[in-house]
PDB file of C-alpha atoms in Angstrom:
ATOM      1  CA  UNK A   1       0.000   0.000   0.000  1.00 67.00           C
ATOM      2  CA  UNK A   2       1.125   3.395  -0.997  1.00 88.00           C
ATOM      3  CA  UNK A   3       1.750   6.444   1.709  1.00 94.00           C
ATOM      4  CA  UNK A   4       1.216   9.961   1.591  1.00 96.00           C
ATOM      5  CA  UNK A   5       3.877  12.487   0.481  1.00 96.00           C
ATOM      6  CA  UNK A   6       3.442  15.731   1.928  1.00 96.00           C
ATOM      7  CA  UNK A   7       5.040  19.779   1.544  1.00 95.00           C
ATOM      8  CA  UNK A   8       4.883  21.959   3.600  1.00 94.00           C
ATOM      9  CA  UNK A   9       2.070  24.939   3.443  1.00 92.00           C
ATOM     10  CA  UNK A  10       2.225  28.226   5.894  1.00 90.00           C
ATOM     11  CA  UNK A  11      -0.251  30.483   4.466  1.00 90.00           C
ATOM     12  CA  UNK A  12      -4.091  30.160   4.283  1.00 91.00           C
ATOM     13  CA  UNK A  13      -5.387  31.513   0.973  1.00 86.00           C
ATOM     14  CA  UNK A  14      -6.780  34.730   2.721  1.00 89.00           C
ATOM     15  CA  UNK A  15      -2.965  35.158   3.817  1.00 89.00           C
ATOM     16  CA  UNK A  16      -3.040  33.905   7.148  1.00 92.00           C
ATOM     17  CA  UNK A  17       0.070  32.423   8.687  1.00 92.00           C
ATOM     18  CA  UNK A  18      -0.355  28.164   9.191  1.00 92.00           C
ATOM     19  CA  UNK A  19       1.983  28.077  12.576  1.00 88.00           C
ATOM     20  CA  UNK A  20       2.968  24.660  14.518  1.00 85.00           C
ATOM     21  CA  UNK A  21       0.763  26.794  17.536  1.00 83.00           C
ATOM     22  CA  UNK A  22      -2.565  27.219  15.025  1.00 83.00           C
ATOM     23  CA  UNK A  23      -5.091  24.455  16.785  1.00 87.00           C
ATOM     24  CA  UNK A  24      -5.101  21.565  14.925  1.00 91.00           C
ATOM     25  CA  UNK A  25      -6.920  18.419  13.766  1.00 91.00           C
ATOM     26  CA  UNK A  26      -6.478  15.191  11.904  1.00 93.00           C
ATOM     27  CA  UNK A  27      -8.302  12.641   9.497  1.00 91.00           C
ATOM     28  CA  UNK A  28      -7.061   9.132   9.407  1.00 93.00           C
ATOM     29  CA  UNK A  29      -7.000   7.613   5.786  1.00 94.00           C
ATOM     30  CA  UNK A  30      -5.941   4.407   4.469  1.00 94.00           C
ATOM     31  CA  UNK A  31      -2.636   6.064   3.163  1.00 96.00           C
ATOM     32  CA  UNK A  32      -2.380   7.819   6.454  1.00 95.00           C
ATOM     33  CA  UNK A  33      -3.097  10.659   8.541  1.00 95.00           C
ATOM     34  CA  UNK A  34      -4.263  14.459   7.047  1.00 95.00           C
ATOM     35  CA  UNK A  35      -3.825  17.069   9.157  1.00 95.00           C
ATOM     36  CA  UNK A  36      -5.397  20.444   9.359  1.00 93.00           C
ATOM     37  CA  UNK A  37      -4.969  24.090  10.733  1.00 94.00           C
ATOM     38  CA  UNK A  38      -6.871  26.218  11.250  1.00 92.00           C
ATOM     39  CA  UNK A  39      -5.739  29.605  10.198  1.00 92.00           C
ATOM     40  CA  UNK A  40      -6.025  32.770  12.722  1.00 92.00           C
ATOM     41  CA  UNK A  41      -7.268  35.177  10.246  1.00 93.00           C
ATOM     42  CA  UNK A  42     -10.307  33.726   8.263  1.00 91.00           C
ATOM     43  CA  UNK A  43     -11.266  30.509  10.915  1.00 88.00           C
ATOM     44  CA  UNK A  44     -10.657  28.194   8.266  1.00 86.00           C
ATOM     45  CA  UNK A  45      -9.148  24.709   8.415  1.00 87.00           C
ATOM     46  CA  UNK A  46      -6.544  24.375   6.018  1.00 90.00           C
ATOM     47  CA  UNK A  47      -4.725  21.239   5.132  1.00 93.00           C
ATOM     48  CA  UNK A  48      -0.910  21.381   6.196  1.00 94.00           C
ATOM     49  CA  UNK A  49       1.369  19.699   5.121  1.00 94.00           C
ATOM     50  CA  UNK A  50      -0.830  19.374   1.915  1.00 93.00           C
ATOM     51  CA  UNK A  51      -0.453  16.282   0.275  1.00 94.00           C
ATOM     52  CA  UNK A  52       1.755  16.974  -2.809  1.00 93.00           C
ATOM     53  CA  UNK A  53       0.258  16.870  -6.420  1.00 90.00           C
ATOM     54  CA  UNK A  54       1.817  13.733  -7.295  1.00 93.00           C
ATOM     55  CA  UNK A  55       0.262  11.761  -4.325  1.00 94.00           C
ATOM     56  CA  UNK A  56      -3.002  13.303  -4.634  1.00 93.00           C
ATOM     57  CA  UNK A  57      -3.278  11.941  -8.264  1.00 94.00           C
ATOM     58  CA  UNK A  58      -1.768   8.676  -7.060  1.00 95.00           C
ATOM     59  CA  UNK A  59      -4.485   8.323  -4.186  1.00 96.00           C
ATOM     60  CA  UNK A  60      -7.770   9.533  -6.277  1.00 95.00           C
ATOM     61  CA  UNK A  61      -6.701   6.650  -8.637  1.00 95.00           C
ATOM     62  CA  UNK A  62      -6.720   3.610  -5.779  1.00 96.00           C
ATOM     63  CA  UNK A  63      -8.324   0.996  -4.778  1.00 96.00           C
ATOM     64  CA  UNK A  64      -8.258   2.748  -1.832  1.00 96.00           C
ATOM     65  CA  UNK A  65     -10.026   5.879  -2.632  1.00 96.00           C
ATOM     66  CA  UNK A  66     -12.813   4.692  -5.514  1.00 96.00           C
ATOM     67  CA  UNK A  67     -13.391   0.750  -4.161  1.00 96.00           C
ATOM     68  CA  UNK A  68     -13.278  -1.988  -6.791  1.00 95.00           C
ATOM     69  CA  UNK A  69     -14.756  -5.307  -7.657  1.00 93.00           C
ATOM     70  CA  UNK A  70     -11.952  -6.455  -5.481  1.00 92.00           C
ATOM     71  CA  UNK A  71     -12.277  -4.103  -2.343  1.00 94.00           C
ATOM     72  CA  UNK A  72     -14.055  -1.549  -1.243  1.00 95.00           C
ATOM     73  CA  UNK A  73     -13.166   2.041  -0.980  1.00 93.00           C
ATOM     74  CA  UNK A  74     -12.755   4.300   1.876  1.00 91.00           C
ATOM     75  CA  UNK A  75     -14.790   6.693   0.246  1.00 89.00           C
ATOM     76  CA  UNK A  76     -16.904   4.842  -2.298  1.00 93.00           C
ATOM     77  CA  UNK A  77     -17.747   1.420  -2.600  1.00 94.00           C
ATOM     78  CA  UNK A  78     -17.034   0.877  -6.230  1.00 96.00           C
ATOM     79  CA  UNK A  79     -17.155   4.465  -7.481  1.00 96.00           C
ATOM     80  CA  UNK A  80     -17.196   3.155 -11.752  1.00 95.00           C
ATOM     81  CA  UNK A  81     -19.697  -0.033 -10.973  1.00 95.00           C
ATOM     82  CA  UNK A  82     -21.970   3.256  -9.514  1.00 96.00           C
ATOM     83  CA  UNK A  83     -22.491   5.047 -13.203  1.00 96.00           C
ATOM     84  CA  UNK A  84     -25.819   4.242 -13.712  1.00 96.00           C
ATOM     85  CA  UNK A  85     -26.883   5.760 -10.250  1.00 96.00           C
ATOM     86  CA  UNK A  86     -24.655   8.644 -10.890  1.00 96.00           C
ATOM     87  CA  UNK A  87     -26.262   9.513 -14.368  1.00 97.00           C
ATOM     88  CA  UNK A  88     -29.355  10.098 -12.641  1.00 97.00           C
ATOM     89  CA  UNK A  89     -28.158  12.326 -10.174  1.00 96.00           C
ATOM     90  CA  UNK A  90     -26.016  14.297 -13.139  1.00 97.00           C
ATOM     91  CA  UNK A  91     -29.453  14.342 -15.148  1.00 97.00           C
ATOM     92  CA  UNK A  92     -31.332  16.179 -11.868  1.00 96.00           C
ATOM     93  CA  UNK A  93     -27.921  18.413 -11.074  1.00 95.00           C
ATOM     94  CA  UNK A  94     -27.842  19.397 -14.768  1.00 97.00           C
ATOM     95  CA  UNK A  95     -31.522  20.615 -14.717  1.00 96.00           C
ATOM     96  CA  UNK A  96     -31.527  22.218 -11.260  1.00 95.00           C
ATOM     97  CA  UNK A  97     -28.583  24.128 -11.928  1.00 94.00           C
ATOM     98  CA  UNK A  98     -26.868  24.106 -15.165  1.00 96.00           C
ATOM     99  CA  UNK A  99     -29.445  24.455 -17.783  1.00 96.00           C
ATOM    100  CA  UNK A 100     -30.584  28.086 -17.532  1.00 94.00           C
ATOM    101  CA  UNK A 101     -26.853  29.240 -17.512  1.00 94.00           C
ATOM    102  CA  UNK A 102     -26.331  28.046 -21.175  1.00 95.00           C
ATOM    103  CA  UNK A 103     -26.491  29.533 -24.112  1.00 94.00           C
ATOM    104  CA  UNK A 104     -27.927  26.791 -27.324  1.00 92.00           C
ATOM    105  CA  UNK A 105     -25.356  24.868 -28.369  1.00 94.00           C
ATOM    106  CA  UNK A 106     -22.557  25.925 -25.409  1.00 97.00           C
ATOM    107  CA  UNK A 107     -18.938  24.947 -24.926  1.00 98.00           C
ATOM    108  CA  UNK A 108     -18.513  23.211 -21.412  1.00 98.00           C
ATOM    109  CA  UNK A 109     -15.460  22.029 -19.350  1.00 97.00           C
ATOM    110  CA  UNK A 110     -15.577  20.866 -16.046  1.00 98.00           C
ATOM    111  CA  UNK A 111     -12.172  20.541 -14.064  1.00 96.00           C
ATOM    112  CA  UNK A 112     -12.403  17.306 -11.970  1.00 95.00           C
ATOM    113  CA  UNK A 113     -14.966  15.375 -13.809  1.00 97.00           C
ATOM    114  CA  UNK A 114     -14.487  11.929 -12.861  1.00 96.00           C
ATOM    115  CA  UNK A 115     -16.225   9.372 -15.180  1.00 97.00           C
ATOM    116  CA  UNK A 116     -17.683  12.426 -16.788  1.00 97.00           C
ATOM    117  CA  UNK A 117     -21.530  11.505 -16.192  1.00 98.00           C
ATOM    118  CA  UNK A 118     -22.320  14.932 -15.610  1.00 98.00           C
ATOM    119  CA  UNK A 119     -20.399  15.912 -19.200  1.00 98.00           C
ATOM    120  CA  UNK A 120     -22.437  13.023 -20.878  1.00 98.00           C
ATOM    121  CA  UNK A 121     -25.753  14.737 -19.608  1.00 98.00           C
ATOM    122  CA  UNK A 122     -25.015  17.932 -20.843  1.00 98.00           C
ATOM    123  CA  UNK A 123     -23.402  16.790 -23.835  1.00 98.00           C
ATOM    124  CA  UNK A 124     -26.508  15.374 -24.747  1.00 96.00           C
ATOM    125  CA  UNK A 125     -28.548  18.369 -25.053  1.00 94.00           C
ATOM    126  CA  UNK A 126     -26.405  19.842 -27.501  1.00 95.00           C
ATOM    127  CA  UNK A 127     -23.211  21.347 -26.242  1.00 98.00           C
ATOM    128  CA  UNK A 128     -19.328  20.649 -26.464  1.00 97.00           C
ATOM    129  CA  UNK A 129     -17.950  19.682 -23.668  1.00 98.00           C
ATOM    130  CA  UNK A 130     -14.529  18.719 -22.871  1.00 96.00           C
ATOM    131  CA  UNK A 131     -13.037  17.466 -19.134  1.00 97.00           C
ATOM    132  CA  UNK A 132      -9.968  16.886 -16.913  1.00 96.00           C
ATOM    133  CA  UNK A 133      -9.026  14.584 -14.095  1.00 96.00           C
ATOM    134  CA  UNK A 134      -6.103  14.129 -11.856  1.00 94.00           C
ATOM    135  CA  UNK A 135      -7.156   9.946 -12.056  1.00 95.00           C
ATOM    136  CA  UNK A 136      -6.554   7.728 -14.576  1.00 95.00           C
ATOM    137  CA  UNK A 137      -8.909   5.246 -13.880  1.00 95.00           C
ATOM    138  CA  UNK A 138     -11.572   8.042 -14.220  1.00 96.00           C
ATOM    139  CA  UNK A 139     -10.464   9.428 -17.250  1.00 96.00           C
ATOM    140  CA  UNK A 140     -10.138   6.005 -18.802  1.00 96.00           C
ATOM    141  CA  UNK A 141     -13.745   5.484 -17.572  1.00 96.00           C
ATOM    142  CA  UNK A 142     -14.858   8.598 -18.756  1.00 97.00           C
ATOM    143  CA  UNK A 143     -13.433   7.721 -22.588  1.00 97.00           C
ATOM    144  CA  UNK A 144     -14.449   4.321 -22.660  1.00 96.00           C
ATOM    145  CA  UNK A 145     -17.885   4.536 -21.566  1.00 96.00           C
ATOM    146  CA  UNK A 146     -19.132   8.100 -22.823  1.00 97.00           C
ATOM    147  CA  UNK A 147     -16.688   8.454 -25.372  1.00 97.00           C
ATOM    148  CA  UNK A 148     -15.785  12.102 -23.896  1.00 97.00           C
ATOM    149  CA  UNK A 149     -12.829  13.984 -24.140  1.00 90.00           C
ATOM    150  CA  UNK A 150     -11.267  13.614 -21.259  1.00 94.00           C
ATOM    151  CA  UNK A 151      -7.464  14.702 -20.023  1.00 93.00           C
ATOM    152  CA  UNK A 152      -5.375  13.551 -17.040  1.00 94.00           C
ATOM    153  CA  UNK A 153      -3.475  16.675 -15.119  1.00 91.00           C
ATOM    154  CA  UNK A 154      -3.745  19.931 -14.050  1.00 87.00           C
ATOM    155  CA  UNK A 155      -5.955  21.883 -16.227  1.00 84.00           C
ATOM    156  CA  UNK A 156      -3.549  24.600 -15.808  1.00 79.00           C
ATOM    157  CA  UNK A 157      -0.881  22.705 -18.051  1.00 80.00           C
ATOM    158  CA  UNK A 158      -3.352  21.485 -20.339  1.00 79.00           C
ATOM    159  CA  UNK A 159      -3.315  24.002 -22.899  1.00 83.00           C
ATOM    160  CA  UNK A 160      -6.981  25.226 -23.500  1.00 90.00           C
ATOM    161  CA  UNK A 161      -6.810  28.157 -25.564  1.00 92.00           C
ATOM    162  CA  UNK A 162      -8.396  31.250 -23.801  1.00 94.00           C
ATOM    163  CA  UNK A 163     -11.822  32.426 -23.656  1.00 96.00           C
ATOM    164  CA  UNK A 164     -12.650  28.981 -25.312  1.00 95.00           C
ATOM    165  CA  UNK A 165     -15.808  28.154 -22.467  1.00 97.00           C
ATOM    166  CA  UNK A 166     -19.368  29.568 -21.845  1.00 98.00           C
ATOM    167  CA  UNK A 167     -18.938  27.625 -18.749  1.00 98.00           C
ATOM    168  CA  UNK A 168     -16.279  25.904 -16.336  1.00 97.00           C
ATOM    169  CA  UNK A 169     -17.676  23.615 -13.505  1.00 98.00           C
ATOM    170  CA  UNK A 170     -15.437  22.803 -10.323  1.00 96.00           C
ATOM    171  CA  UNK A 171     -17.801  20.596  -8.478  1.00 94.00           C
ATOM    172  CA  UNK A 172     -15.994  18.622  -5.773  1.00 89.00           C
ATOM    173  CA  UNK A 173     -12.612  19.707  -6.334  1.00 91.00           C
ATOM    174  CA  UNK A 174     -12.365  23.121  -5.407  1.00 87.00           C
ATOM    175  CA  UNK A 175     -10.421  22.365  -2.833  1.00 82.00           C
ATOM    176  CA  UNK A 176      -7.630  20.674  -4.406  1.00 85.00           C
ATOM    177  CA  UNK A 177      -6.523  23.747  -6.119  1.00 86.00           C
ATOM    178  CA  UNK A 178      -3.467  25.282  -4.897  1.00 82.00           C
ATOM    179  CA  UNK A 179      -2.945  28.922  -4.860  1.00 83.00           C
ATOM    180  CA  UNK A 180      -6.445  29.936  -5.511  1.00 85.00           C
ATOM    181  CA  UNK A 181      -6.346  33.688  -6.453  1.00 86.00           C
ATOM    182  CA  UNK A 182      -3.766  32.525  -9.496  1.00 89.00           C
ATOM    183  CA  UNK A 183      -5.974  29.756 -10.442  1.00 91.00           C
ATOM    184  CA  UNK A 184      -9.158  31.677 -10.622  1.00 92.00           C
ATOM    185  CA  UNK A 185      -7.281  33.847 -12.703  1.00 93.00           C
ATOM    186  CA  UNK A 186      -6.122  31.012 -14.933  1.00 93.00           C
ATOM    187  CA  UNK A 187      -9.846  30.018 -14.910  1.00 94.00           C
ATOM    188  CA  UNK A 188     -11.517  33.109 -16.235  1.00 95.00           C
ATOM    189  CA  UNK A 189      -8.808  33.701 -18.669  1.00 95.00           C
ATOM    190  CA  UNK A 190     -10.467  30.236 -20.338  1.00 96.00           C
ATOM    191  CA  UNK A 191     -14.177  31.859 -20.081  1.00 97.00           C
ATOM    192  CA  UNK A 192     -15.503  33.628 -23.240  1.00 97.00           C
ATOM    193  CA  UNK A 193     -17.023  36.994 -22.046  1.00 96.00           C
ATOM    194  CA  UNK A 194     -19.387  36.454 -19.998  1.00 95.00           C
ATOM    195  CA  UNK A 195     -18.950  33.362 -19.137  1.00 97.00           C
ATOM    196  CA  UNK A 196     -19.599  31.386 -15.815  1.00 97.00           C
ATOM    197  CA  UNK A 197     -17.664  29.679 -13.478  1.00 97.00           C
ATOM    198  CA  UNK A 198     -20.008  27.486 -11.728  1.00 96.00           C
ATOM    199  CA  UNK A 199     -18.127  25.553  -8.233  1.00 94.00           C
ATOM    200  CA  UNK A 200     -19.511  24.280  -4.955  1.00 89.00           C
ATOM    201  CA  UNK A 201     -17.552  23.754  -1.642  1.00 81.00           C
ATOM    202  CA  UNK A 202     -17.212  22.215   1.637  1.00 74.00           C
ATOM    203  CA  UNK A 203     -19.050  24.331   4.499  1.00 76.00           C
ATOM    204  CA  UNK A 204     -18.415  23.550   7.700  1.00 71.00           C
ATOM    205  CA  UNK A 205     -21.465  24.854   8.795  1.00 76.00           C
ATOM    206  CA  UNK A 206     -24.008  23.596   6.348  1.00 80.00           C
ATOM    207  CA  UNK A 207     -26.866  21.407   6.863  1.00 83.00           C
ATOM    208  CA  UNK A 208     -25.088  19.059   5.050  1.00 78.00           C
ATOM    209  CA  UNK A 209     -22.330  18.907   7.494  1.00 77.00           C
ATOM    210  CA  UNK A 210     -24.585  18.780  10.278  1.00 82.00           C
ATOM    211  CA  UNK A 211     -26.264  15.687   8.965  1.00 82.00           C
ATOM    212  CA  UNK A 212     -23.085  14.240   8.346  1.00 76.00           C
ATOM    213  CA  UNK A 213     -21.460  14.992  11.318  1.00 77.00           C
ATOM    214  CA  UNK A 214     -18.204  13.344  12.066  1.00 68.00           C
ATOM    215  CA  UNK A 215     -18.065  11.425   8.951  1.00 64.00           C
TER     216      UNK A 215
END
């Protein structure tokens, strides 16, 4: 079984200074222990030492992390057996939310799509879509079973033209980017004008949290 590799982090993205005194908190994983801080400035809890790119790739493509006909996963069972379940929640996520932000026949990526259900939906109203994953397995998924267009990496070494999307989704994975004032930049410098940026995040004090409580 693989391990974490970690670097070290001192600043919270408001600026904040991550010090060995800031109270702090761990998660246990199968690779290993997380830790967060929570920053003095802003109150929020900020991973450090962040895992480094390489080994969060490396985990979000185990065994460990999506399950598999052999084992299950800490966080999903058997994430890819799932698609058919996770088409219909894409289907009711892409009319609750996506649908009235589109022009006819829109250009769509999403940054951290996974299999890419949510890109198959919207792909088959009408629209171009195009997506990115730090795993593998997902992308391989994504191609082999929706025939999308899907890249492995950073989207910020990618090379998408500028001002190529109507759209950019960041659902889930906000919170893997590094450096977020630069890589919001880098983001709207790929939306057309007016174009949308459409993320959600974890909020610690959410309903959603609450019902979820320790886990």
């Amino acid at each position: 079984m693989s391990s974490f590799a970690e670097e070290p982090r001192t600043r919270c993205v408001c600026g904040g200074q991550l010090t060995l005194a800031a109270p702090l908190r761990t998660r246990s994983h199968a690779w290993g222990q997380v830790s967060f801080r929570r920053c003095p400035l802003c109150q929020s809890w900020c991973q450090s030492p962040q895992l480094t790119p390489a080994s969060l790739s490396l985990w979000y493509d185990s065994d460990q992390y999506q399950g598999s006909a052999n084992m299950s996963g800490q966080f999903y069972a058997n994430y890819i057996a799932d698609e058919p379940a996770r088409l219909k929640e894409a289907e009711f996520r892409y009319r609750r939310n996506i649908v009235k932000l589109l022009p006819s026949h829109g250009c769509i990526l999403e940054i951290g799509c996974a299999t890419g259900s949510l890109l198959s939906v919207i792909r088959r109203d009408g629209h171009a879509v195009a997506g990115i994953d730090l795993s593998e397995r997902f992308a391989n998924a994504a191609r082999e079973v929706h025939q999308l267009p899907v890249v492995v990496g950073d989207f910020s070494t990618t090379g998408f033209p500028a001002a190529s999307f109507d759209l950019i989704l960041l659902y889930g994975t906000l919170s893997n980017l590094r450096d977020l004032p630069h890589r919001f930049h880098q983001i709207f410098q790929l939306l057309k004008p007016g174009g949308r940026l459409l993320a959600n995040f974890p909020a610690a004090d959410s309903l959603t949290a609450a019902l979820y409580g320790r886990r």
